[in-house]
mmCIF file of C-alpha atoms in Angstrom:
data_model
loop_
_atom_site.group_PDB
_atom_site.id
_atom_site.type_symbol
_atom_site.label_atom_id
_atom_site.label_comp_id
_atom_site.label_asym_id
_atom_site.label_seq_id
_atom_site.Cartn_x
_atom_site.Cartn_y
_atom_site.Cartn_z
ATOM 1 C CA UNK A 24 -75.416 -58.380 -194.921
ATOM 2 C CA UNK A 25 -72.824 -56.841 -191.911
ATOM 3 C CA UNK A 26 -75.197 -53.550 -191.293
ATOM 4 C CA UNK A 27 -75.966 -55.134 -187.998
ATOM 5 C CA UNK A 28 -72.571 -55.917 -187.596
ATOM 6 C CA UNK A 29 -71.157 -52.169 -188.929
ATOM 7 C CA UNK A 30 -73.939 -50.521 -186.462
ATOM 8 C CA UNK A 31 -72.532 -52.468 -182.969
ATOM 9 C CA UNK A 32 -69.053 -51.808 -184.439
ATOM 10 C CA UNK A 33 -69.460 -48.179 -184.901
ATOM 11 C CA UNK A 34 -71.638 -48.214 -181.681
ATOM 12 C CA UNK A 35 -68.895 -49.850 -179.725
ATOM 13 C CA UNK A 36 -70.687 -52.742 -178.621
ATOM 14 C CA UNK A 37 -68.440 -55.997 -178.712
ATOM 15 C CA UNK A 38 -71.253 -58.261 -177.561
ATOM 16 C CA UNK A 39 -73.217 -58.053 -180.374
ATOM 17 C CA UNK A 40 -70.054 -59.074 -182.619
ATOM 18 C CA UNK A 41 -69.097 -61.442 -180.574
ATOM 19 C CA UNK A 42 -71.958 -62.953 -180.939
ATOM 20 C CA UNK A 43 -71.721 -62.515 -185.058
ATOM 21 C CA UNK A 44 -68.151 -64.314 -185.325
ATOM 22 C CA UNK A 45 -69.207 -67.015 -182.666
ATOM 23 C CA UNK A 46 -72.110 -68.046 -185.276
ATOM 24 C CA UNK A 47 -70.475 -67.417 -188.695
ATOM 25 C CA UNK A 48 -67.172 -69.289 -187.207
ATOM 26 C CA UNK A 49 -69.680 -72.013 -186.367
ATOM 27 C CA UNK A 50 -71.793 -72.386 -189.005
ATOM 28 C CA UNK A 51 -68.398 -72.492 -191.741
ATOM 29 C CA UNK A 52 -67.299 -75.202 -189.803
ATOM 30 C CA UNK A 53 -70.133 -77.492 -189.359
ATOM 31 C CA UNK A 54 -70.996 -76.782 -193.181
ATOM 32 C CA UNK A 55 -66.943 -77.706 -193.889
ATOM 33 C CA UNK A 56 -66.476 -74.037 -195.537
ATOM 34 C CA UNK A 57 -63.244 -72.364 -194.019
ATOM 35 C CA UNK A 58 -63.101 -70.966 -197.173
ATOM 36 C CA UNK A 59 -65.538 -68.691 -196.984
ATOM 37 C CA UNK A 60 -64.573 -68.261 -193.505
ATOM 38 C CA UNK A 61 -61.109 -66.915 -193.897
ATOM 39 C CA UNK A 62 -62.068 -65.372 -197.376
ATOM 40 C CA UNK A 63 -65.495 -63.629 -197.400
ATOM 41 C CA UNK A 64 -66.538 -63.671 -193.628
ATOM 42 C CA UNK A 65 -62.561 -62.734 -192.441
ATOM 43 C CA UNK A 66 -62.357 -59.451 -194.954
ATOM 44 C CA UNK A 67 -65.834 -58.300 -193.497
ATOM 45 C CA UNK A 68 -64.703 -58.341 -190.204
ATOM 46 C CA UNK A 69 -61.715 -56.435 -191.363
ATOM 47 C CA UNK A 70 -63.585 -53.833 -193.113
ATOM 48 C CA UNK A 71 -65.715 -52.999 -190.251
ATOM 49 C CA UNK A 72 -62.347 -52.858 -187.833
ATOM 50 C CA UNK A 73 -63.567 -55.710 -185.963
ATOM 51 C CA UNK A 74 -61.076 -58.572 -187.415
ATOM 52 C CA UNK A 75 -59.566 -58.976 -183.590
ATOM 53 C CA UNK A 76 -63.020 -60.488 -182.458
ATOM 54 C CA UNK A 77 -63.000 -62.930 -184.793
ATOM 55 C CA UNK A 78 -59.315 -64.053 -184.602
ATOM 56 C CA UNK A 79 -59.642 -64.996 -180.574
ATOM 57 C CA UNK A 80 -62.268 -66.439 -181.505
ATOM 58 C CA UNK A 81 -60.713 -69.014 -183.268
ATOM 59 C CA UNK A 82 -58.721 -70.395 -180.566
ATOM 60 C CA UNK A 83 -60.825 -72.755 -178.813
ATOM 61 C CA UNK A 84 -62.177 -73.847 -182.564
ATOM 62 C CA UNK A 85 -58.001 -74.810 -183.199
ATOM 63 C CA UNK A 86 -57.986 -76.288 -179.534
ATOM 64 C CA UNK A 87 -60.667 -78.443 -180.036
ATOM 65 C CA UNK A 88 -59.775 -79.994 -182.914
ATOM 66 C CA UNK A 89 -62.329 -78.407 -185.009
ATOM 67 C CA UNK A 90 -60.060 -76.013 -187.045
ATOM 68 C CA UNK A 91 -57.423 -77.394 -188.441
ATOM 69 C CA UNK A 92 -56.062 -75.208 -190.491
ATOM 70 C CA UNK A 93 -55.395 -71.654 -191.382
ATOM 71 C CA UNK A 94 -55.131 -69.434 -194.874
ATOM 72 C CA UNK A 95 -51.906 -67.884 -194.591
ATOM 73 C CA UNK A 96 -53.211 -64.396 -194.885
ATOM 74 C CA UNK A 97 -55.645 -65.145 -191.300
ATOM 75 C CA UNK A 98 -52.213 -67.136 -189.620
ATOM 76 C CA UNK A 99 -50.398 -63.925 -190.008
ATOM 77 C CA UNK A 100 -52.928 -61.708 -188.748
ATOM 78 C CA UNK A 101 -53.808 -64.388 -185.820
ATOM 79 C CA UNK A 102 -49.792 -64.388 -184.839
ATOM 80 C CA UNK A 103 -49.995 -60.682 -184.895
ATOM 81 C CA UNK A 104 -52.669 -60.280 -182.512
ATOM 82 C CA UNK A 105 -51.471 -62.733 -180.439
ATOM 83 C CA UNK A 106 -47.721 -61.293 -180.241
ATOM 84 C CA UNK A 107 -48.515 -58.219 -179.835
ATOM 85 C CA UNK A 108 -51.025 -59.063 -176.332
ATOM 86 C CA UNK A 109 -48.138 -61.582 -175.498
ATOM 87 C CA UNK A 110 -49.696 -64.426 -175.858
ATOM 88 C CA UNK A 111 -47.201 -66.322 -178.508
ATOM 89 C CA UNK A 112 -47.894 -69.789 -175.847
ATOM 90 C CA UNK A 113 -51.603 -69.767 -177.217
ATOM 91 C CA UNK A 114 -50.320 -69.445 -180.489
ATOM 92 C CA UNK A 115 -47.923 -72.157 -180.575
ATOM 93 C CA UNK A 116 -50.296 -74.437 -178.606
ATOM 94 C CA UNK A 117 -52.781 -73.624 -181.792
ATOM 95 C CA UNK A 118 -49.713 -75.176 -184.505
ATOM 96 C CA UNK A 119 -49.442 -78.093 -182.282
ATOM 97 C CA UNK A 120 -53.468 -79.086 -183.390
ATOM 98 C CA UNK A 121 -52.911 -78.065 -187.348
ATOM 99 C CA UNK A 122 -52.771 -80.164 -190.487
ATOM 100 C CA UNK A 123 -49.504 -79.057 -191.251
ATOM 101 C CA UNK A 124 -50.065 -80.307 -194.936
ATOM 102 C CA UNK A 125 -52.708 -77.627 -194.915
ATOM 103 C CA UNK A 126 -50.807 -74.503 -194.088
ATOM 104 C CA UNK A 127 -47.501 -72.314 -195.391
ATOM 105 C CA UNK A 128 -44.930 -74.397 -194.732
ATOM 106 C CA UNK A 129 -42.464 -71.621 -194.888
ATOM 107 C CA UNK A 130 -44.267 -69.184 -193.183
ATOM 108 C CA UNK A 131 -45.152 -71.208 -190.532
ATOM 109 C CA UNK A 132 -41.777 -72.133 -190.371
ATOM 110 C CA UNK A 133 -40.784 -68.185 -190.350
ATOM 111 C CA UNK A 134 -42.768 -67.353 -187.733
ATOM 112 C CA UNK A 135 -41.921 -70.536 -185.537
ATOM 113 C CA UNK A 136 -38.241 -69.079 -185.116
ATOM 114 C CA UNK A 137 -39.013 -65.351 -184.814
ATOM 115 C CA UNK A 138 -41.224 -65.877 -181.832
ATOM 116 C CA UNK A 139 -38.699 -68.493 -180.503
ATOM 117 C CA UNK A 140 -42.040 -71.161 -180.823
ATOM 118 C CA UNK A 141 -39.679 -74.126 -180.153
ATOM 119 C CA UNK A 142 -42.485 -76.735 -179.401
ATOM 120 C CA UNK A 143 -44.084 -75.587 -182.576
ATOM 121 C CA UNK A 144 -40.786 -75.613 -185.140
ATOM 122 C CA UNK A 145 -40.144 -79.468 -184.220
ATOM 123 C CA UNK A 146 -43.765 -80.053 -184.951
ATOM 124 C CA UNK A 147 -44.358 -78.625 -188.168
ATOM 125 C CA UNK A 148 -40.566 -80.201 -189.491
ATOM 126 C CA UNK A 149 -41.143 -83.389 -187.982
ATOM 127 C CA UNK A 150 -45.448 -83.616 -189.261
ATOM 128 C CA UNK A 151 -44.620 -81.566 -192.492
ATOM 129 C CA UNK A 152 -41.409 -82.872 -193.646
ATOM 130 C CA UNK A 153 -40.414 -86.122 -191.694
ATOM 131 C CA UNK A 154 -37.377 -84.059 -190.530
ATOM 132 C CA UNK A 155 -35.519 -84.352 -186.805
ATOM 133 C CA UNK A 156 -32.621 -82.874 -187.479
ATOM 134 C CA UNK A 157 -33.328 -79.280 -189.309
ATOM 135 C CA UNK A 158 -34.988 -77.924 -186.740
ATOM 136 C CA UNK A 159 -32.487 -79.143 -183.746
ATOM 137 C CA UNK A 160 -29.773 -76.949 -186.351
ATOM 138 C CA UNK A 161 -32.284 -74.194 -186.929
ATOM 139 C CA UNK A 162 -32.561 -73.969 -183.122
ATOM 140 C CA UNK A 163 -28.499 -74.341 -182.732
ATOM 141 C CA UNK A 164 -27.834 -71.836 -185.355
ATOM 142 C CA UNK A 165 -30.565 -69.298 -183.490
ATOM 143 C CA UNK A 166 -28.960 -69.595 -180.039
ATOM 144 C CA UNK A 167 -25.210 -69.054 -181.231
ATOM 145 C CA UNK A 168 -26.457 -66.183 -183.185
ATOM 146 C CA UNK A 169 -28.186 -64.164 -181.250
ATOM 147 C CA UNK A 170 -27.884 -62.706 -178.046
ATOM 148 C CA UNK A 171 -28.455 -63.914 -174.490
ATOM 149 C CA UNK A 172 -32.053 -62.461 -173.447
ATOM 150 C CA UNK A 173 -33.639 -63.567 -170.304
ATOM 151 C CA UNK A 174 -36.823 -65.339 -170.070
ATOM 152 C CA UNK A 175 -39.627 -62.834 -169.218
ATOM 153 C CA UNK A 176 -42.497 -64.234 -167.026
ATOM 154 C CA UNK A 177 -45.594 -64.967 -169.220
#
């Protein structure tokens, strides 16, 4: 089943895997199975150390509209990769396409203020919850509390 894709892994050769997650990310969505996407598909990506490929990969899939949604396990694991290359504005430009009646409410809300993801937090209270004023306090509350840190150049 993933030989092919355990051999280019443990030969080093990103193309070929690319190539694998660009297909399988394809075919779950045009066959309307995320599950097996973010279940099956996700954990053998993981097991071969290659679960990085697939997670940029599903970018331009949210972008376009033809992702929606996330399990909560791969939306951690996505907001990982993404923080740690710096690139929390993709991520935050990815909420603003969701369902947000499809993900974790909480942890999207969780993540939303410990990345600073302003754009993102008044989405996901005002789509999720009908709500205009928690995240203006939630926003309030994080500026008084913590301390004054200049913006960094993205």
């Amino acid at each position: 089943q993933t030989s092919a894709a355990a051999a280019a892994a443990a030969g080093g050769d990103n193309r070929h895997i690319r190539i694998i997650a660009g297909v399988a990310i394809d075919y779950c969505t045009v066959i309307g199975r995320t599950d097996v996407l973010f279940n099956t598909v996700f954990e053998q990506f993981r097991r071969i150390g290659c679960a990085n490929v697939l997670l940029q990969l599903l970018e331009p899939y949210i972008l376009n509209d033809k992702l929606t949604h996330l399990s909560p396990e791969v939306m951690r694991s996505f907001v990982e990769l993404y923080s740690r290359r710096h690139k929390l504005h993709q991520v935050e430009q990815c909420i603003l396409h969701m369902d947000i009646g499809c993900l974790d409410f909480q942890q999207v809300v969780k993540l939303c203020l410990q990345h600073s993801l302003f754009s993102a937090l008044i989405y996901v209270y005002n789509q999720g919850c009908d709500d205009y004023a928690s995240p203006l306090e939630d926003i309030l509350c994080m500026l008084i509390t913590r301390p004054y840190e200049p913006a960094r150049a993205m």
